[in-house]
Short mmCIF file of C-alpha atoms in Angstrom, two decimals:
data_model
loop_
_atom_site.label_atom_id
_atom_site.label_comp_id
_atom_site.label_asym_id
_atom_site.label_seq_id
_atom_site.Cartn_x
_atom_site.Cartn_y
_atom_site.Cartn_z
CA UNK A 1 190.56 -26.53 4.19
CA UNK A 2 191.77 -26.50 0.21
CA UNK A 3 187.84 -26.80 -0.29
CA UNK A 4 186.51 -24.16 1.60
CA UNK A 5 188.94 -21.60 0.45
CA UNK A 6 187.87 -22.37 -3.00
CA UNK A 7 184.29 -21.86 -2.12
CA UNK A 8 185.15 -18.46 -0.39
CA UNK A 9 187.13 -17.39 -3.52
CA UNK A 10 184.00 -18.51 -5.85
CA UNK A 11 181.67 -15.95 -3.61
CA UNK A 12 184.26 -12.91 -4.11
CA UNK A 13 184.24 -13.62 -7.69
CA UNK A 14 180.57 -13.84 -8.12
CA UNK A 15 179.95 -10.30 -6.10
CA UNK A 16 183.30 -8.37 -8.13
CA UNK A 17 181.17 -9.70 -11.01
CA UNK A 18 177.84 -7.88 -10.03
CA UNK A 19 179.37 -4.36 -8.73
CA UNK A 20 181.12 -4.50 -12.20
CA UNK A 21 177.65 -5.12 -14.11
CA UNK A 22 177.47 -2.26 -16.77
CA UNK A 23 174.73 0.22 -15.85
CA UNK A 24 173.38 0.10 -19.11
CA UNK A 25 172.20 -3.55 -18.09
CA UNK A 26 170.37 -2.05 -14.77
CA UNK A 27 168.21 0.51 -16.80
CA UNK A 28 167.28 -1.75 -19.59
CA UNK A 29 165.33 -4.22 -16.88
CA UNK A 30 164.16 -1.55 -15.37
CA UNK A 31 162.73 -0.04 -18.64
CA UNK A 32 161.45 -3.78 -19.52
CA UNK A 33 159.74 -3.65 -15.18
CA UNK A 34 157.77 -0.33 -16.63
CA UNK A 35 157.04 -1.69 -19.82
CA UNK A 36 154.79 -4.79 -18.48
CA UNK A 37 153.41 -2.82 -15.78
CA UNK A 38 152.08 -0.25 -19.04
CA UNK A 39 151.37 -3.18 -20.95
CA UNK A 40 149.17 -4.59 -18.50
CA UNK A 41 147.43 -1.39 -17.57
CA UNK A 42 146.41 -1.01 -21.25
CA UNK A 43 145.22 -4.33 -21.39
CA UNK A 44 142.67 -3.81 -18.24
CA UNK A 45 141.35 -0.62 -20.01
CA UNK A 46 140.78 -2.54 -23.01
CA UNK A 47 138.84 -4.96 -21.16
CA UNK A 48 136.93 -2.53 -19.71
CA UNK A 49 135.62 -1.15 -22.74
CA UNK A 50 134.83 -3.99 -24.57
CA UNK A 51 132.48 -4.89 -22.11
CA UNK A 52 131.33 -1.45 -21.55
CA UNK A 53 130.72 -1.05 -25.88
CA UNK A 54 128.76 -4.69 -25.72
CA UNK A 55 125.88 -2.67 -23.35
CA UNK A 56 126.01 0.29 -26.29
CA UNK A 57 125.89 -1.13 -30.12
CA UNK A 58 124.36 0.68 -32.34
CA UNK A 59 120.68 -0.11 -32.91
CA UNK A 60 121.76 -1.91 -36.21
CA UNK A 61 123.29 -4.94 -34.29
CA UNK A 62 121.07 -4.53 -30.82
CA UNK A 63 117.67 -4.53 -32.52
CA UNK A 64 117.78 -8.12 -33.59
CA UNK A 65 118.29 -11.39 -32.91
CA UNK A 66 121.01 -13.73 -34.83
CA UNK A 67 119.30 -16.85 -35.81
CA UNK A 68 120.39 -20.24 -35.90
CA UNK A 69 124.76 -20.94 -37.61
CA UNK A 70 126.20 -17.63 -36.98
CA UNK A 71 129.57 -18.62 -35.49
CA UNK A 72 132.13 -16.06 -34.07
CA UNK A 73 134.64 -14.56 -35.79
CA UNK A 74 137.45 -16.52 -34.30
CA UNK A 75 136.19 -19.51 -32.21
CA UNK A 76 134.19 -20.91 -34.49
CA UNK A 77 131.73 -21.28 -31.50
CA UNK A 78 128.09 -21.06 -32.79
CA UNK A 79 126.32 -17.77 -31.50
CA UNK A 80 123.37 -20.16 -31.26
CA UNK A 81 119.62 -19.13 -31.31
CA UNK A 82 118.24 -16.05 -29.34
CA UNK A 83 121.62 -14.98 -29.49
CA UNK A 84 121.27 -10.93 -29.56
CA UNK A 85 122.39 -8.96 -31.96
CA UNK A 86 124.94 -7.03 -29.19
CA UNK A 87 126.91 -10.04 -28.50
CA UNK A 88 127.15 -11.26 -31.88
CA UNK A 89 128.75 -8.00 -32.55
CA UNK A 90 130.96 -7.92 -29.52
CA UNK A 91 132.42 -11.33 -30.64
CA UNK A 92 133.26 -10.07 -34.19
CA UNK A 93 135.13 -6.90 -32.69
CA UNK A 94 136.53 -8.40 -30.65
CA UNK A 95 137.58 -11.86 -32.04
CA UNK A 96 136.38 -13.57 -28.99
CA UNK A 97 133.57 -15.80 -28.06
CA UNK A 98 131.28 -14.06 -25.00
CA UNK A 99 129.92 -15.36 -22.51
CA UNK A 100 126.80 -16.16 -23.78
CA UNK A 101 125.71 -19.71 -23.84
CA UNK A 102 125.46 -21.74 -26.77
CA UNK A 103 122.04 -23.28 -25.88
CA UNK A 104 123.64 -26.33 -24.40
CA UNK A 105 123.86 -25.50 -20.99
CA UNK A 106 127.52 -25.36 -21.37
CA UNK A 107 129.57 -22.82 -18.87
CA UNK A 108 130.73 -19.13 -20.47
CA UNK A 109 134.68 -19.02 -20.90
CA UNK A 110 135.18 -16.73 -18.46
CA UNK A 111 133.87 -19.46 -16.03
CA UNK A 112 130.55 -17.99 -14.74
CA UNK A 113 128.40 -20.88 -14.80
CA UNK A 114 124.98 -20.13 -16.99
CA UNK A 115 121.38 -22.17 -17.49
CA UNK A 116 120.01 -21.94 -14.07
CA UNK A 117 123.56 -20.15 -12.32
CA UNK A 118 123.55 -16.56 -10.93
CA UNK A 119 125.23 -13.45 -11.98
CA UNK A 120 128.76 -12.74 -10.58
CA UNK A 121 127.56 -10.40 -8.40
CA UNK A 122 125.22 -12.99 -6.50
CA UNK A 123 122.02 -12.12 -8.41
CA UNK A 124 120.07 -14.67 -9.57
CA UNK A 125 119.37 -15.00 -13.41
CA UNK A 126 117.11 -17.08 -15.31
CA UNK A 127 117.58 -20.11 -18.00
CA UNK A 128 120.87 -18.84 -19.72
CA UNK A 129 122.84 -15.30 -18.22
CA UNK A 130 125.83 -13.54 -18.44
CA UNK A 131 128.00 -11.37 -16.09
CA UNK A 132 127.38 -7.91 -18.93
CA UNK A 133 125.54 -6.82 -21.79
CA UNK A 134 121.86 -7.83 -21.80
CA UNK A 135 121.02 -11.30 -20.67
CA UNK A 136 118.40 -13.04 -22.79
CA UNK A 137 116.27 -16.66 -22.31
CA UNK A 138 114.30 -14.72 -19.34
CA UNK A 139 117.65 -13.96 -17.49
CA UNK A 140 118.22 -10.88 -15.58
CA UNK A 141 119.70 -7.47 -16.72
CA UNK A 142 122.57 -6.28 -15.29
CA UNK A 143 121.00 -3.65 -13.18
CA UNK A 144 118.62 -6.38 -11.78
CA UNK A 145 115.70 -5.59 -14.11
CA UNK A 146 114.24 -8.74 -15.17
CA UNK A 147 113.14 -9.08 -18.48
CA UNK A 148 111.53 -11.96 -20.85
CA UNK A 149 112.55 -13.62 -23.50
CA UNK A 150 114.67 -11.99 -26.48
CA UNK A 151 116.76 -9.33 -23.82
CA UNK A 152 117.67 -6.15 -25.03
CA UNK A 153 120.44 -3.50 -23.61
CA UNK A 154 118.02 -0.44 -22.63
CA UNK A 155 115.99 -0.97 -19.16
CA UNK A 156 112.74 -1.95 -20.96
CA UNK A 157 110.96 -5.38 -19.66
CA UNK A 158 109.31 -7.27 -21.93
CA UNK A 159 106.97 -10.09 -22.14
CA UNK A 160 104.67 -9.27 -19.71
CA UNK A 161 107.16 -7.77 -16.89
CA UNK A 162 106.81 -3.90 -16.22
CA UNK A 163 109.34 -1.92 -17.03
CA UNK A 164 110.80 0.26 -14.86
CA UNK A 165 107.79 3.07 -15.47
CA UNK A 166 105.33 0.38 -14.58
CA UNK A 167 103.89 0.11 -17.72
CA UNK A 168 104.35 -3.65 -19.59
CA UNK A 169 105.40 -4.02 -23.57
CA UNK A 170 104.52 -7.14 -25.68
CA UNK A 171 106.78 -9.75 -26.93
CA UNK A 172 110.51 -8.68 -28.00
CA UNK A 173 111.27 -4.64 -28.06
CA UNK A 174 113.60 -2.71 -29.86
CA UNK A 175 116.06 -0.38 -28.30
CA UNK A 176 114.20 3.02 -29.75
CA UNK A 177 111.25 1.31 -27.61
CA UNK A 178 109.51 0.23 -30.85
CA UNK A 179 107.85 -3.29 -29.98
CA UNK A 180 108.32 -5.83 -32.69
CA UNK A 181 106.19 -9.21 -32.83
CA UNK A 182 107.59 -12.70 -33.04
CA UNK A 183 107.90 -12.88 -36.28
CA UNK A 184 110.25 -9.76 -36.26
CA UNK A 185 107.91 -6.59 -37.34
CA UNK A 186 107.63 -3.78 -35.52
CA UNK A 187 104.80 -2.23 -34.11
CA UNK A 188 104.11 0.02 -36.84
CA UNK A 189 103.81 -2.49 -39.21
CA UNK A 190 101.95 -4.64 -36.65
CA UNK A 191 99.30 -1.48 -36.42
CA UNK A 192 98.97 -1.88 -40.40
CA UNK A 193 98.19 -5.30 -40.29
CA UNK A 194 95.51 -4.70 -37.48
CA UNK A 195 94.08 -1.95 -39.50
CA UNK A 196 93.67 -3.83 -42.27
CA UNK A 197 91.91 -7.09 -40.53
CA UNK A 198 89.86 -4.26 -38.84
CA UNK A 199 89.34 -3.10 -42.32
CA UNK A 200 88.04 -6.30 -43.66
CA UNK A 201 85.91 -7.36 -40.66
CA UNK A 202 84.36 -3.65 -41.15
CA UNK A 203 83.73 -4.56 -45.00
CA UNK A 204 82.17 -8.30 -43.81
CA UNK A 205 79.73 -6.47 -41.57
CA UNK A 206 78.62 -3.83 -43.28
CA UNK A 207 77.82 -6.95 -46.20
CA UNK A 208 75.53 -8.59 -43.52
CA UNK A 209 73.98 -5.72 -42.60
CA UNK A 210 73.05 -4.86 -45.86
CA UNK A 211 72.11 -8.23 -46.25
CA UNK A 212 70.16 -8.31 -42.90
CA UNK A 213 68.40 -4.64 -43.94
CA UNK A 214 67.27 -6.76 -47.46
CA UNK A 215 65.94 -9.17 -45.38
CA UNK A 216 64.22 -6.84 -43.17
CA UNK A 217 62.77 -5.43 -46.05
CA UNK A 218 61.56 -8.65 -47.61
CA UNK A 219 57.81 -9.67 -47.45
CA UNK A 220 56.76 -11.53 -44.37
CA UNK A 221 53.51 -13.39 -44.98
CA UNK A 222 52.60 -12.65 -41.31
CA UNK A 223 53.87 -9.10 -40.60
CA UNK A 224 50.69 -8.03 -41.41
CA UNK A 225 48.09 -10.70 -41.22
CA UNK A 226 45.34 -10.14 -39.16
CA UNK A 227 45.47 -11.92 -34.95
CA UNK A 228 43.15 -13.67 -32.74
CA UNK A 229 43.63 -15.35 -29.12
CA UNK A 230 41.55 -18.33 -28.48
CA UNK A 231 40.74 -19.06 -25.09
CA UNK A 232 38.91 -22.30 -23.41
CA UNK A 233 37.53 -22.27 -19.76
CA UNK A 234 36.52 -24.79 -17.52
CA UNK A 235 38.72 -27.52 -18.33
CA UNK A 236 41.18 -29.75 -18.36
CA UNK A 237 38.62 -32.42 -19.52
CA UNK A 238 40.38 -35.05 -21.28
CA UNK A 239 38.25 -36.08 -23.93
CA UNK A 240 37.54 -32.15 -25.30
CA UNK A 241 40.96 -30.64 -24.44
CA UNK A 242 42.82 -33.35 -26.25
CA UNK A 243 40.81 -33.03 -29.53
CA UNK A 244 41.31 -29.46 -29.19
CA UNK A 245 44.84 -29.88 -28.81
CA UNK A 246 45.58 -32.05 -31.60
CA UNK A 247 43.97 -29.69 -33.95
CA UNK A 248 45.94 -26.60 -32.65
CA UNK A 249 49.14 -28.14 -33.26
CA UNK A 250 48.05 -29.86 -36.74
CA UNK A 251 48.31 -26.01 -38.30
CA UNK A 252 50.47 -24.81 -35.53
CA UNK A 253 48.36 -22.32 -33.43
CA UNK A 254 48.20 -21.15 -30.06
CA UNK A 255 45.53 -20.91 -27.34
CA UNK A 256 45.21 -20.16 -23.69
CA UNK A 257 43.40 -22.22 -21.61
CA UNK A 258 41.90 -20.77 -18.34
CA UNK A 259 41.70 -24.02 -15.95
CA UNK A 260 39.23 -24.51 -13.33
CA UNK A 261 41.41 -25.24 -10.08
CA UNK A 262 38.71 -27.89 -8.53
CA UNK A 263 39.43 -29.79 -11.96
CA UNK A 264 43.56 -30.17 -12.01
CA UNK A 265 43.91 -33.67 -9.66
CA UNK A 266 41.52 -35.18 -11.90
CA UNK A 267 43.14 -34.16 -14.91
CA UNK A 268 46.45 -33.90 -14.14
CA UNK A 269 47.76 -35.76 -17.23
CA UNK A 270 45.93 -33.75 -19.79
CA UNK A 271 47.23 -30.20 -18.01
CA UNK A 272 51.13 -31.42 -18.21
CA UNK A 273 50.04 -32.47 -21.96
CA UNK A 274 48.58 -28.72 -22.79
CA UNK A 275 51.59 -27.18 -20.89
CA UNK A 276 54.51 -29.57 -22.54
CA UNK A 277 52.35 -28.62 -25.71
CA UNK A 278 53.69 -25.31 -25.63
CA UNK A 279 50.30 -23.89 -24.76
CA UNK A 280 50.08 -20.76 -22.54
CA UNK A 281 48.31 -21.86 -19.02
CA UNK A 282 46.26 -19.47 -16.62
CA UNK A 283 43.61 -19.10 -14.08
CA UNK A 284 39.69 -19.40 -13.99
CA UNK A 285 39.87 -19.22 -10.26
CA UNK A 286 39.05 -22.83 -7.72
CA UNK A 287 35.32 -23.16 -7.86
CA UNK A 288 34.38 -20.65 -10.47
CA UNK A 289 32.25 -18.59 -8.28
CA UNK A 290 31.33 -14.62 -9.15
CA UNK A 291 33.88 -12.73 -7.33
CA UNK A 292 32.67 -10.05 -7.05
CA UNK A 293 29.95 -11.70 -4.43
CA UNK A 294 32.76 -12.80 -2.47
CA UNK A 295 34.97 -11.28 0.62
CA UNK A 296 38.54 -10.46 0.35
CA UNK A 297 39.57 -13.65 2.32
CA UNK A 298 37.43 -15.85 -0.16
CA UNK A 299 38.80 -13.88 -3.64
CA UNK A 300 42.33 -14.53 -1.98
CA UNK A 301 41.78 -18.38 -1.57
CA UNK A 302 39.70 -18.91 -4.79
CA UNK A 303 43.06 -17.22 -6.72
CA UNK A 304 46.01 -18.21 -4.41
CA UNK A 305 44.34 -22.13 -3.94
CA UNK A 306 44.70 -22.24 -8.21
CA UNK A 307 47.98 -20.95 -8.66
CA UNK A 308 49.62 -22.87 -6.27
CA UNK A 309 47.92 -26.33 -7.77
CA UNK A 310 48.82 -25.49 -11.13
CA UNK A 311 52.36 -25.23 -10.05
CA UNK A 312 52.10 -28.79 -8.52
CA UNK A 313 51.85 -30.16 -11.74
CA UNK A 314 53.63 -27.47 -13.67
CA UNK A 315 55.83 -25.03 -13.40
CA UNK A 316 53.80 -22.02 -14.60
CA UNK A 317 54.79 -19.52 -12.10
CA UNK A 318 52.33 -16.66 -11.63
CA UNK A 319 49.81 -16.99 -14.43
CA UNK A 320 47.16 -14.61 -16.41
CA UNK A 321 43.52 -14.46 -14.61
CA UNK A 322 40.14 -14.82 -16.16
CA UNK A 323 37.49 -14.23 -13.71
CA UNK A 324 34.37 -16.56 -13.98
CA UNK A 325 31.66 -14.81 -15.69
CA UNK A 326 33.78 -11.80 -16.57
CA UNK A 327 32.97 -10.42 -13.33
CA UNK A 328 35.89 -8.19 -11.83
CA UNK A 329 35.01 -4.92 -9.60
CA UNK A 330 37.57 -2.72 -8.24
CA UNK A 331 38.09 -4.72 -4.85
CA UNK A 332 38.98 -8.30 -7.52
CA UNK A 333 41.40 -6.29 -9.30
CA UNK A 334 43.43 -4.86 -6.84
CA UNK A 335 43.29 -8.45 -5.28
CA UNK A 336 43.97 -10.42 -8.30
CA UNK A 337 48.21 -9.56 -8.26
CA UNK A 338 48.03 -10.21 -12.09
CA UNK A 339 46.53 -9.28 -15.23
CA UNK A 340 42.61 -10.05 -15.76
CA UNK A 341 42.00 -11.47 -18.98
CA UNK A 342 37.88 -11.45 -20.82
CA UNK A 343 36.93 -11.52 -24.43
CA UNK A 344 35.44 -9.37 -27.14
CA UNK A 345 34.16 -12.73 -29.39
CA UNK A 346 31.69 -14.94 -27.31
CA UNK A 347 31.40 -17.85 -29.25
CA UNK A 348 27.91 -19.26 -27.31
CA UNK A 349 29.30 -22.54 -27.54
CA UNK A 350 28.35 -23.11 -23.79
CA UNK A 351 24.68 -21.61 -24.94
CA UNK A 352 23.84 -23.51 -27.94
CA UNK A 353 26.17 -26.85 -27.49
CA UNK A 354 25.93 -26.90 -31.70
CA UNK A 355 28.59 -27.16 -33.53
CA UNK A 356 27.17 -25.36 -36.51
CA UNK A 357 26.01 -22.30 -34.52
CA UNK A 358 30.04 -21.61 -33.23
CA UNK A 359 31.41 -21.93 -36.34
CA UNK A 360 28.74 -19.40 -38.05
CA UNK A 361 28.88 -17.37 -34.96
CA UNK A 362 32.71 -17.18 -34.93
CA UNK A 363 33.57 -16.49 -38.77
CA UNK A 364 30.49 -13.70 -38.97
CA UNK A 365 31.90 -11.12 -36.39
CA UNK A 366 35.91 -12.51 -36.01
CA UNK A 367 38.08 -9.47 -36.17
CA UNK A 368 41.89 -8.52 -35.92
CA UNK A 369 42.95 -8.70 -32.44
CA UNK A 370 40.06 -10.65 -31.15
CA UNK A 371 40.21 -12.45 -27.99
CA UNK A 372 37.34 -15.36 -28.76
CA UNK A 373 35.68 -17.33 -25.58
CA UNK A 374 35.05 -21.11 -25.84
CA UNK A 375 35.03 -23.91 -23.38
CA UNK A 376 36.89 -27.25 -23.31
CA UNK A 377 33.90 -28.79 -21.71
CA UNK A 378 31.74 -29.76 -24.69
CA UNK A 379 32.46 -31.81 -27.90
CA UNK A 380 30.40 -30.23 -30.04
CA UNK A 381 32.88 -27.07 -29.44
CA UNK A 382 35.70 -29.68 -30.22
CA UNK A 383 33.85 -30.07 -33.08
CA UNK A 384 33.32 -26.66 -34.28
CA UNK A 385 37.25 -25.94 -33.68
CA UNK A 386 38.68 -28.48 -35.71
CA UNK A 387 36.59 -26.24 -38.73
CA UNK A 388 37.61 -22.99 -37.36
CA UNK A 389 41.56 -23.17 -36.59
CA UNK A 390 41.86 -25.21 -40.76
CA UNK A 391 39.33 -21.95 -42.11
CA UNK A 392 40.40 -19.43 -39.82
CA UNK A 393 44.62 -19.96 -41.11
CA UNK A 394 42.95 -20.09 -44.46
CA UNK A 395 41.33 -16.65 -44.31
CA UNK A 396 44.82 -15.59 -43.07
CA UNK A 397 44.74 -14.59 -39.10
CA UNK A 398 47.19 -16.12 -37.06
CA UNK A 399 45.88 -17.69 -34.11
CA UNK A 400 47.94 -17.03 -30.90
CA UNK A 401 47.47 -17.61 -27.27
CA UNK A 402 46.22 -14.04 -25.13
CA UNK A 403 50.41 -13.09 -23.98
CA UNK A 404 51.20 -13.44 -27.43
CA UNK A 405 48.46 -11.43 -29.07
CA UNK A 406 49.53 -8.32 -26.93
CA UNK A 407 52.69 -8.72 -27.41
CA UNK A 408 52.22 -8.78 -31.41
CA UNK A 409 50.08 -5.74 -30.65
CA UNK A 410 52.97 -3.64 -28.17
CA UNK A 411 51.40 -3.80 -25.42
CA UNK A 412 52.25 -4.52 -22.01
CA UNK A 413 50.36 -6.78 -19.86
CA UNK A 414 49.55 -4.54 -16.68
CA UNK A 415 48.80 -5.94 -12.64
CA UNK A 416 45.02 -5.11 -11.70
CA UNK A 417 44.04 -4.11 -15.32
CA UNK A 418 40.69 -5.69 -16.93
CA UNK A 419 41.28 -6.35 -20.74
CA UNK A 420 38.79 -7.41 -22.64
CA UNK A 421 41.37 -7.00 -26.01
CA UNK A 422 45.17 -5.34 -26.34
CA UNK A 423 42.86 -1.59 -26.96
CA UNK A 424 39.71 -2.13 -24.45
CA UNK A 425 40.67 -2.38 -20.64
CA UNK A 426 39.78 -1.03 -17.09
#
């Protein structure tokens, strides 16, 4: 009973004690209430703008990158590489490190995980992010534009991404939208160095083409030297056409040989050697018979029956006609489906068979743009051309096959059309 009166008497005391607290006592932890509620509303403004003044630096810090060892002001903590110029700032203002990673992989103090981790807001950002500012390493912005590598503050993408115009920058940009290169220039001086590569690669060609117009203007020994075509019907025959051939290439001239269609099985070998020669192959029709005796059916097949043999054993395609006995009339050119091809220098060989009588023949009346008739049928022609190609390159022409000789000359080969040189056709 003694103890619970006591107890009683303690709880009296206790509540005398608090109605006679002085009042002064009551309004000093009231003022102390206020004073943390203030204090803690200040400090939630200040947070506010720090973050909002790390979107905004001043071009001087948000134009660059800080490189590799610059540490914050207070933690210590290396910025680290690609480490923009806005939150290197931020950190020295505000004498804390931000949350941008380190390059390790390592988590932002303000525990928003970063590398491959999303934005607070449930956005997704790219190899290291951060919940304000500009995000760099290919991360997303903070207003969900996605930019490349080397971030900056203002809405521009970079690296390829459009920005938010549609139109795509290069590389890094600055915040005045002046792109700057890898290596840290800016577009203007990038423009300068262009210029002057374009200014040196104008220089270099205007040497070669000064160099190419002295060229031009040099002598060629063959510009104007006299041309002839030399032609040989009636073959292949192996024993004629190869002597013929040997010669031609010995001083490097060119010939066309018109081949008799009847004759190609036989001689199969010797056409493939002519045509891997580099010597120009045509037509002296199948049997050699005077066209212009003939019906349209029978000009058709004596034509059509050669081409298609020749290509057999070659791939000529369609090939230059010379009609047998330089007979062609109207109704055998508009046949024919290619050029006809005569002469202007008969050399008789198939007349006289003497070797002697060609070569006088031939160097007597030979003339610039000559198209000379022989035939690969008889050695004594053999004969007479391994005197006339050494004599002929002496006297200076240049022997050529009949495609080459107009083409020397300008002019074009025509369907239907009779030549009998590049000046005298029908």
């Amino acid at each position: 009973m003694t103890e619970k009166k006591g107890k009683e008497e303690m709880r009296r005391g206790s509540a005398k004690k608090t109605r006679n607290m002085p009042k002064r006592q009551v309004v000093w932890a009231i003022l102390m209430l206020f004073s943390l509620v203030v204090m803690f509303a200040v400090g939630i403004s200040a947070i506010r703008a720090a973050r909002k003044g790390q979107g905004g630096m001043t071009p001087s810090y948000a134009a660059s990158d800080v490189g590799d060892g610059v540490k914050d002001a207070k933690s210590g903590q290396d910025v680290g590489e690609g480490t923009s110029g806005t939150e290197f700032a931020a950190a020295v203002q505000n004498g804390r490190p931000i949350g941008n990673s380190a390059g390790d992989g390592s988590d932002k103090p303000d525990g928003n995980a970063i590398g491959d981790s999303s934005k607070p807001d449930g956005s997704a950002m790219g190899d290291s992010s951060r919940p304000i500012g500009s995000a760099v390493d290919g991360s997303d912005k903070p207003d969900g534009n996605d930019i490349g590598d080397n971030g900056k503050p203002d809405a521009d993408a970079i690296d390829g991404s459009s920005k938010p115009d549609g139109s795509t920058i290069s590389n890094s940009s600055k915040p005045d939208g002046n792109a700057i290169s890898d290596n840290g220039k800016s577009a203007d001086d990038q423009d300068a160095d262009i210029s002057g590569i374009q200014e040196e690669q104008s220089k270099a060609e205007e040497i070669q083409d000064k160099e190419g117009d002295a060229a031009d203007d040099s002598p060629d020994p063959d510009k104007d030297a006299p041309v002839i075509a030399m032609t040989f019907d009636d073959g292949p025959f192996t024993k004629v056409t190869n002597r013929i051939v040997d010669v031609l290439l010995e001083y490097d001239a060119g010939a066309t040989f018109f081949v008799v269609g009847s004759r190609i099985d036989m001689y199969s070998d010797t056409l493939k050697r002519v045509f891997e020669s580099g010597f120009e192959v045509a037509s002296h029709t199948w049997s050699h018979k005077n066209l212009n005796k003939l019906s349209q059916e029978e000009i058709v097949k004596e034509i059509n029956d050669t081409q298609e043999k020749l290509n057999t054993y070659v791939p000529v395609g369609k090939v230059l006609l010379r009609p047998p006995y330089g007979n062609a009339n109207e109704q055998v050119r508009a046949i024919a489906g290619t050029s006809l091809i005569n002469w202007t220098l008969d050399s008789e060989d198939w007349k006289s068979k003497d070797a002697d009588k060609v070569i006088e023949r031939v160097l007597s009346t030979v003339k610039d743009g000559d198209i000379i008739l022989m035939h690969d049928l008889y050695e004594s022609t053999a004969e007479a051309v391994e005197y006339l190609v050494p004599e002929l390159v002496k006297r200076g022409y240049r022997i050529v096959s009949v495609s080459e000789l107009f083409r020397l000359k300008g002019i074009t080969l025509e369907e239907g059309i009779l030549y009998r040189n590049p000046w005298d056709y029908y």
